Coordinates of C-alpha atoms in Angstrom, one line a residue:
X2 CA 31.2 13.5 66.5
X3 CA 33.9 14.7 64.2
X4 CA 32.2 18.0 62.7
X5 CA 31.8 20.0 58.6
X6 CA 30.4 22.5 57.7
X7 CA 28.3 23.4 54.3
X8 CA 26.5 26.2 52.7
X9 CA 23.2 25.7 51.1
X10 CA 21.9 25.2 48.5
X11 CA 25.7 23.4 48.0
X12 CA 24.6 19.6 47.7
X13 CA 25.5 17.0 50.1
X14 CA 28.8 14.4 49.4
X15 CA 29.7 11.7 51.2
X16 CA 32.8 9.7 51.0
X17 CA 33.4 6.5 52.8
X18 CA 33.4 2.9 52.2
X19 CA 30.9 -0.1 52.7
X20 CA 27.9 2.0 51.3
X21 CA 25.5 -0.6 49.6
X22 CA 25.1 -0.2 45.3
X23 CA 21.8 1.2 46.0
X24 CA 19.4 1.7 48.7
X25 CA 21.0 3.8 51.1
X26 CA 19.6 7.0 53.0
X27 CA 20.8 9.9 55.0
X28 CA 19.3 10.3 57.9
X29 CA 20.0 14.3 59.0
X30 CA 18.8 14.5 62.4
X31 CA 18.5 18.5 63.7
X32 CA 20.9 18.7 67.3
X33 CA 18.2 21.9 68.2
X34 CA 15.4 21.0 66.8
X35 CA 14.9 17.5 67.4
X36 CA 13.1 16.5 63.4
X37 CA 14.8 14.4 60.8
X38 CA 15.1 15.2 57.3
X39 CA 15.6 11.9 55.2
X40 CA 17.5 11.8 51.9
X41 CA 17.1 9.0 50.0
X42 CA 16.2 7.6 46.0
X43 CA 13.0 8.4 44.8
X44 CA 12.7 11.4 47.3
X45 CA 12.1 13.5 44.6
X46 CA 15.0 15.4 44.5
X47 CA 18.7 14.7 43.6
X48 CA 20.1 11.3 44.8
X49 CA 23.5 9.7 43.3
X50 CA 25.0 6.9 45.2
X51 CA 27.7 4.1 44.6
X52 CA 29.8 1.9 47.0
X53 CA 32.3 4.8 47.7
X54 CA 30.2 7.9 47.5
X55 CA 27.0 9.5 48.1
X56 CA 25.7 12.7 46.3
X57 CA 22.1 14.7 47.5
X58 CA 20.6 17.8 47.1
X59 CA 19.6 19.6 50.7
X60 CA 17.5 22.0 48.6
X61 CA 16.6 24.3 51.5
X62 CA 14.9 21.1 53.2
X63 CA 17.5 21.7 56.2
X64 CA 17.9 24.7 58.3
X65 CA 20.7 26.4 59.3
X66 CA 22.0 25.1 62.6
X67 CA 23.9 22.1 63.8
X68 CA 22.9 18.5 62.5
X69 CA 24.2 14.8 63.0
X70 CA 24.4 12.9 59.7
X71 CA 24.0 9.1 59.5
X72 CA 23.9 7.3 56.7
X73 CA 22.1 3.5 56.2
X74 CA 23.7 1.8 54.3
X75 CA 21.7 -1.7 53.3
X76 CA 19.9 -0.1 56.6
X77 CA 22.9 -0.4 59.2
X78 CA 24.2 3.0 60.1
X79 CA 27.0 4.5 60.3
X80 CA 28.2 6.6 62.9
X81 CA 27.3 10.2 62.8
X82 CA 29.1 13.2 61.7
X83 CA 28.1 16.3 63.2
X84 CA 27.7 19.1 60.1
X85 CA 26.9 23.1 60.8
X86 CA 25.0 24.7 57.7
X87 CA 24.9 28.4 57.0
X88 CA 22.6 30.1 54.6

């Protein structure tokens, strides 16, 4: 997968296209440790999403290391994108 990198507690964008008006998730699945962390509305932390662009706050829910990020949109995913975050 084509690969970022992001330093936390920096929040999460997304650009693409296709993303449903509301409803979609992040799925950030650890490469090492094998656990998902799921982003989505109503999570209880900061969620913006709209058709082009999706905004969320990692708040130290993800570790440093390697992860693949998919997101669902209208719950078909997308391809992952491997992302390194540092501390």
């Amino acid at each position: 997968p084509a690969e970022l990198a992001l330093r936390v507690p920096m929040p999460l964008i997304v650009w693409g296209s296709g993303f449903a008006p509301s409803g979609n998730s992040v799925r950030l699945h650890s490469v090492y440790g094998g656990y998902d962390v799921w982003l989505y509305p109503g999570d209880g932390h900061y969620f913006f999403e709209s058709t082009g662009q999706i905004n969320a706050s990692l708040d130290y829910r993800v570790g440093g290391g390697s992860w693949d990020v998919t997101v669902f949109a209208a719950g078909v995913p997308s391809p992952a994108v491997r992302l390194d975050v540092a501390y």
